[in-house]
mmCIF file with all atom_site columns, N, CA and C in Angstrom:
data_model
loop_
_atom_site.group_PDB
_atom_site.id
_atom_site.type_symbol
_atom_site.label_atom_id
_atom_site.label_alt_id
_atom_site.label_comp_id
_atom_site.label_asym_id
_atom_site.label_entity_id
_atom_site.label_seq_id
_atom_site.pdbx_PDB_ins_code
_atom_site.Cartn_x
_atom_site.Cartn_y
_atom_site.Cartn_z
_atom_site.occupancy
_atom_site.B_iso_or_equiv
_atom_site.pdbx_formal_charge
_atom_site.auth_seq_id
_atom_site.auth_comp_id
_atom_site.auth_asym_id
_atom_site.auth_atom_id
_atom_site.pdbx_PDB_model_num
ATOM 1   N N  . UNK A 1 1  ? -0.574  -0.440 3.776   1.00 47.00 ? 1  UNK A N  1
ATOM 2   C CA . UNK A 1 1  ? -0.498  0.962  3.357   1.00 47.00 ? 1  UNK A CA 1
ATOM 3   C C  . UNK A 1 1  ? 0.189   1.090  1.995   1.00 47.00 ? 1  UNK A C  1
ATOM 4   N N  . UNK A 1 2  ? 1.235   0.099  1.933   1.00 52.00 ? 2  UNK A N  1
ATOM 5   C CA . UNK A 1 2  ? 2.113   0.649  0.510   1.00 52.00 ? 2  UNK A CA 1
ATOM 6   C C  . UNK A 1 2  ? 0.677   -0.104 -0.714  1.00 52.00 ? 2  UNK A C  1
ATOM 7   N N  . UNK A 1 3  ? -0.763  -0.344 -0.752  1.00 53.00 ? 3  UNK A N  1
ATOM 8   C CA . UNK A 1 3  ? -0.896  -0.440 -1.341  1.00 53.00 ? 3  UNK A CA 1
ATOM 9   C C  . UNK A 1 3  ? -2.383  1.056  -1.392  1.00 53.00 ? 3  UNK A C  1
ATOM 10  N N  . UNK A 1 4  ? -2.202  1.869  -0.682  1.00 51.00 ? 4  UNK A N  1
ATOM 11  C CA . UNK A 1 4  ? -3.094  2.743  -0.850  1.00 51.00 ? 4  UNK A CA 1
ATOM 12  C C  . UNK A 1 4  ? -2.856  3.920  -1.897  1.00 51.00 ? 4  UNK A C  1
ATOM 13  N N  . UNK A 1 5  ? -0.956  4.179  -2.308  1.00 50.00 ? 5  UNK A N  1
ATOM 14  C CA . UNK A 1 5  ? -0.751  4.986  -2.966  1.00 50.00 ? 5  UNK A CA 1
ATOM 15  C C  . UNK A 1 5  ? -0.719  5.072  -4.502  1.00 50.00 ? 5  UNK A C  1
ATOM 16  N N  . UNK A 1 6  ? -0.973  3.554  -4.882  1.00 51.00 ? 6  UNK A N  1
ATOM 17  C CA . UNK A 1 6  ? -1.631  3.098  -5.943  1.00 51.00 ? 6  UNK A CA 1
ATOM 18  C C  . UNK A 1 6  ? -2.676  2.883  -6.656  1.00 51.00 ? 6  UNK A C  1
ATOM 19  N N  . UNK A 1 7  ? -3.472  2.603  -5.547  1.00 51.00 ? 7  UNK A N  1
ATOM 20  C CA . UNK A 1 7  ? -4.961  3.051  -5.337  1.00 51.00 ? 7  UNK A CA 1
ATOM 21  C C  . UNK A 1 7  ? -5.062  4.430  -5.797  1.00 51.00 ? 7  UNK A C  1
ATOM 22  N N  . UNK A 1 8  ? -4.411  5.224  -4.928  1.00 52.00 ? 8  UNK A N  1
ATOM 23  C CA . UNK A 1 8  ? -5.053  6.607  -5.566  1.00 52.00 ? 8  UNK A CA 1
ATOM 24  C C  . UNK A 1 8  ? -4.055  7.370  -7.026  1.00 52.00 ? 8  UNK A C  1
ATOM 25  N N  . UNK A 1 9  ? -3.316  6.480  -7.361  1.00 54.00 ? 9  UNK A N  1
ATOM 26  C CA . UNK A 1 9  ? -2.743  6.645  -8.489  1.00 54.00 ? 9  UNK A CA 1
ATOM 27  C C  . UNK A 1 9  ? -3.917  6.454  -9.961  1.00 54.00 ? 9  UNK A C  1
ATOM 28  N N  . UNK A 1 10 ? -4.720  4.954  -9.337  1.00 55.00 ? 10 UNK A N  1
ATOM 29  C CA . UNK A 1 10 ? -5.401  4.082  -10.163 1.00 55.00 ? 10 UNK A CA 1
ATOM 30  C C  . UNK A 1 10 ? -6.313  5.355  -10.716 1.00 55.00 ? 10 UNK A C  1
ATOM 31  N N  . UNK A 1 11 ? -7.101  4.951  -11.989 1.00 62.00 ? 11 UNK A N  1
ATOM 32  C CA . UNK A 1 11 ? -8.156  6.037  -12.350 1.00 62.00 ? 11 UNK A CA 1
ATOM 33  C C  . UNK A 1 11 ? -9.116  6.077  -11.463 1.00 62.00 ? 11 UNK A C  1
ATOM 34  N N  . UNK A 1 12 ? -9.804  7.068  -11.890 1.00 62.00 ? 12 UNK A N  1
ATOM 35  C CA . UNK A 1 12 ? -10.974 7.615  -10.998 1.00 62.00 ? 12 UNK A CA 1
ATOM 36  C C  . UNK A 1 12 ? -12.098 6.660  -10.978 1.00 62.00 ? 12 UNK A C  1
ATOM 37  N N  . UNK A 1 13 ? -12.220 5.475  -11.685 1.00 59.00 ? 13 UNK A N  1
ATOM 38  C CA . UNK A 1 13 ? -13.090 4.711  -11.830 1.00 59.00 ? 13 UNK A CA 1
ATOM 39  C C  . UNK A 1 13 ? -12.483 3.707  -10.561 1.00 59.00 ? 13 UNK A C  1
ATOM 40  N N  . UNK A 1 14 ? -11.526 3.291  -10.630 1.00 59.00 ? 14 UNK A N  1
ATOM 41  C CA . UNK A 1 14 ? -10.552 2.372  -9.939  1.00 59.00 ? 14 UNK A CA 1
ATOM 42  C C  . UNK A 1 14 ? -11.309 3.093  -8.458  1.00 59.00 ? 14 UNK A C  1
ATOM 43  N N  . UNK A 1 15 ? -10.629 4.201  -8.291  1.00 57.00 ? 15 UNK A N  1
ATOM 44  C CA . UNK A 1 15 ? -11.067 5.059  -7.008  1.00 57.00 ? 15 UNK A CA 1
ATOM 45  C C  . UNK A 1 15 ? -12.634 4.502  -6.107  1.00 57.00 ? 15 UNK A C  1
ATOM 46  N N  . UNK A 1 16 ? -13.066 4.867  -7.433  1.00 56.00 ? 16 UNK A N  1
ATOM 47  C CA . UNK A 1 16 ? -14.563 4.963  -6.651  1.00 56.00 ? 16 UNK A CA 1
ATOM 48  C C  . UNK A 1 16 ? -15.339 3.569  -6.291  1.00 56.00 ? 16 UNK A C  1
ATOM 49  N N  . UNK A 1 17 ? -15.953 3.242  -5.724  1.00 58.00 ? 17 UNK A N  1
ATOM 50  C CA . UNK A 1 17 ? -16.683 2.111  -4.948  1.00 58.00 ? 17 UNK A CA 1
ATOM 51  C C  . UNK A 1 17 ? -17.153 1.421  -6.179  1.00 58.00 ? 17 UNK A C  1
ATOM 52  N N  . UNK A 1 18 ? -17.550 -0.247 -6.449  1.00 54.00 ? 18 UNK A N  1
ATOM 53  C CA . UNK A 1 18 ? -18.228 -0.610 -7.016  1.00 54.00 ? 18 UNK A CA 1
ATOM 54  C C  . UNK A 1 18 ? -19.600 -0.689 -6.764  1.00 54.00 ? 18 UNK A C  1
ATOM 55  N N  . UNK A 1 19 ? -20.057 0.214  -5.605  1.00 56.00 ? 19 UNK A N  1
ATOM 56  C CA . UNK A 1 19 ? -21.468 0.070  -5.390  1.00 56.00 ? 19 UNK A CA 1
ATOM 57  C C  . UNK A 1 19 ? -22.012 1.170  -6.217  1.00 56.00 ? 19 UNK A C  1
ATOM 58  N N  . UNK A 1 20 ? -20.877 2.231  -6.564  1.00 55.00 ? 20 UNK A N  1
ATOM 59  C CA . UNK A 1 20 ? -21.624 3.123  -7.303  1.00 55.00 ? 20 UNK A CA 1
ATOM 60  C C  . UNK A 1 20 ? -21.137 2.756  -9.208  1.00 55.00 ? 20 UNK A C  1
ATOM 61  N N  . UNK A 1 21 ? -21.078 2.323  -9.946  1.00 53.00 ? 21 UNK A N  1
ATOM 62  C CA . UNK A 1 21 ? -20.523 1.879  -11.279 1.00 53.00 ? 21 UNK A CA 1
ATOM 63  C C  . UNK A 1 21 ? -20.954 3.005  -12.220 1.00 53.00 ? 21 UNK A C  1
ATOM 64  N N  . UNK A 1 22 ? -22.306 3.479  -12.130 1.00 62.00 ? 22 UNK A N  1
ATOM 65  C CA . UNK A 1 22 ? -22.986 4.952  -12.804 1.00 62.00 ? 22 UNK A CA 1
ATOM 66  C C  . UNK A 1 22 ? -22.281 5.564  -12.418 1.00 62.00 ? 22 UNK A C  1
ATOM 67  N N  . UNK A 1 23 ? -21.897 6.300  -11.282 1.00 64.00 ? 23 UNK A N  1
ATOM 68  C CA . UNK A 1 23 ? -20.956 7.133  -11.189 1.00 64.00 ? 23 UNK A CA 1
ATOM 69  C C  . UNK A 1 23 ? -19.523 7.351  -11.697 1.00 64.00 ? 23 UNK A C  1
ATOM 70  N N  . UNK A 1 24 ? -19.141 6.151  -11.691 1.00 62.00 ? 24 UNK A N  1
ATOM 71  C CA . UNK A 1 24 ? -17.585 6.351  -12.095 1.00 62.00 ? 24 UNK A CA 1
ATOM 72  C C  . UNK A 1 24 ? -17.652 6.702  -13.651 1.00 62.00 ? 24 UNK A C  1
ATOM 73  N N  . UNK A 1 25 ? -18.791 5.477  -14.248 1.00 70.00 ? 25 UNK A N  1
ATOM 74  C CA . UNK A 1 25 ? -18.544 5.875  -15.467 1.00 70.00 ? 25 UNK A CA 1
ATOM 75  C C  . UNK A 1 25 ? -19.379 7.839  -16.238 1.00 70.00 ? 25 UNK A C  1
ATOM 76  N N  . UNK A 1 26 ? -20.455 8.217  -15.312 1.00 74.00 ? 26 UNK A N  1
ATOM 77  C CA . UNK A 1 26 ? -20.774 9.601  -15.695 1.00 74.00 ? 26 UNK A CA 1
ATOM 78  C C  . UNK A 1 26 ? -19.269 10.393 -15.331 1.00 74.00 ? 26 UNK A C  1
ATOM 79  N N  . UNK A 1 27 ? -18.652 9.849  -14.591 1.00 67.00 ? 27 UNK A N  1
ATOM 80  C CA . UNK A 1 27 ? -17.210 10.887 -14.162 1.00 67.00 ? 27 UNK A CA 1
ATOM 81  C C  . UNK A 1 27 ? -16.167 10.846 -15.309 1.00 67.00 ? 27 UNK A C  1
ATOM 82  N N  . UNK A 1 28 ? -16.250 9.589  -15.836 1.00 70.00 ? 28 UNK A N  1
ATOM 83  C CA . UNK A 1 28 ? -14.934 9.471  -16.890 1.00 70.00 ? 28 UNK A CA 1
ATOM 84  C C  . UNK A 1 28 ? -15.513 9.820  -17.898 1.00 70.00 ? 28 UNK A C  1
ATOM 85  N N  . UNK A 1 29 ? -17.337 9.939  -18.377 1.00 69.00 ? 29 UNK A N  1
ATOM 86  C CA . UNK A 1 29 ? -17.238 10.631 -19.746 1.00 69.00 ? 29 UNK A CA 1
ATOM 87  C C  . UNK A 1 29 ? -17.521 11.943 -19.195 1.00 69.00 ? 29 UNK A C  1
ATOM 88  N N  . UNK A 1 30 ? -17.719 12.434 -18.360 1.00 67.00 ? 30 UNK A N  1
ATOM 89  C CA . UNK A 1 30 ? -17.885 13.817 -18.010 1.00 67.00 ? 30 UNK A CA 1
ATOM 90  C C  . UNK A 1 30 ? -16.494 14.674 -18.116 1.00 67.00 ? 30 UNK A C  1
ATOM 91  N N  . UNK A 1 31 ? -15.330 13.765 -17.557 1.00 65.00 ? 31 UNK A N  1
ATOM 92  C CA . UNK A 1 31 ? -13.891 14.532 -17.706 1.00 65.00 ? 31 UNK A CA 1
ATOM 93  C C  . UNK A 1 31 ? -13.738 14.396 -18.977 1.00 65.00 ? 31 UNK A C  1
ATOM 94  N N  . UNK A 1 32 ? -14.160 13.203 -19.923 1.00 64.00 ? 32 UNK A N  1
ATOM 95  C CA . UNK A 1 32 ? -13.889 13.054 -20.966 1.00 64.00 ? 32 UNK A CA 1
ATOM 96  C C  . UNK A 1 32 ? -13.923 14.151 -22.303 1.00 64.00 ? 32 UNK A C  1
ATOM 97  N N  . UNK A 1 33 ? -15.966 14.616 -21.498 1.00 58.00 ? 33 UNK A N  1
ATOM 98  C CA . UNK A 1 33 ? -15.841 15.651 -22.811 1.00 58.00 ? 33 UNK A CA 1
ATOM 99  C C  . UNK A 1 33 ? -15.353 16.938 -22.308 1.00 58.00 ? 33 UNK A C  1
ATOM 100 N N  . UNK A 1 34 ? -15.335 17.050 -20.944 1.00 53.00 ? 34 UNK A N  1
ATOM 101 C CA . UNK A 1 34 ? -15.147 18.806 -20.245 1.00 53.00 ? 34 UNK A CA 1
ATOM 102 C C  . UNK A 1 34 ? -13.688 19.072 -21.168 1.00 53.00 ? 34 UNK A C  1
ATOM 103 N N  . UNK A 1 35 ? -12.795 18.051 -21.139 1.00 49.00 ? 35 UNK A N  1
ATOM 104 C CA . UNK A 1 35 ? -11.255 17.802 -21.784 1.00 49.00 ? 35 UNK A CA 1
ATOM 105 C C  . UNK A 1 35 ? -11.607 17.681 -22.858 1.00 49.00 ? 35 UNK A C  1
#
C-alpha cells in the first residue's frame, strides 16, 4: 500500500495503463494546451 500513494502522486501518464500509451499522451498535451 505505501506504494499506491505515489502512484497517484506520479503524473497522469504514470497513472494510466501502458496498454493505453495514446491516451496518456492525448491527456498530457490536451492539459497541456487547455493550461
Amino acid at each position: 500500500m505505501a506504494t499506491s500513494p505515489p502512484r497517484l502522486l506520479a503524473s497522469p501518464e504514470e497513472r494510466l495503463p501502458a496498454e493505453e500509451p495514446t491516451s496518456a499522451g492525448e491527456m498530457a498535451l490536451s492539459l497541456g494546451g487547455a493550461r
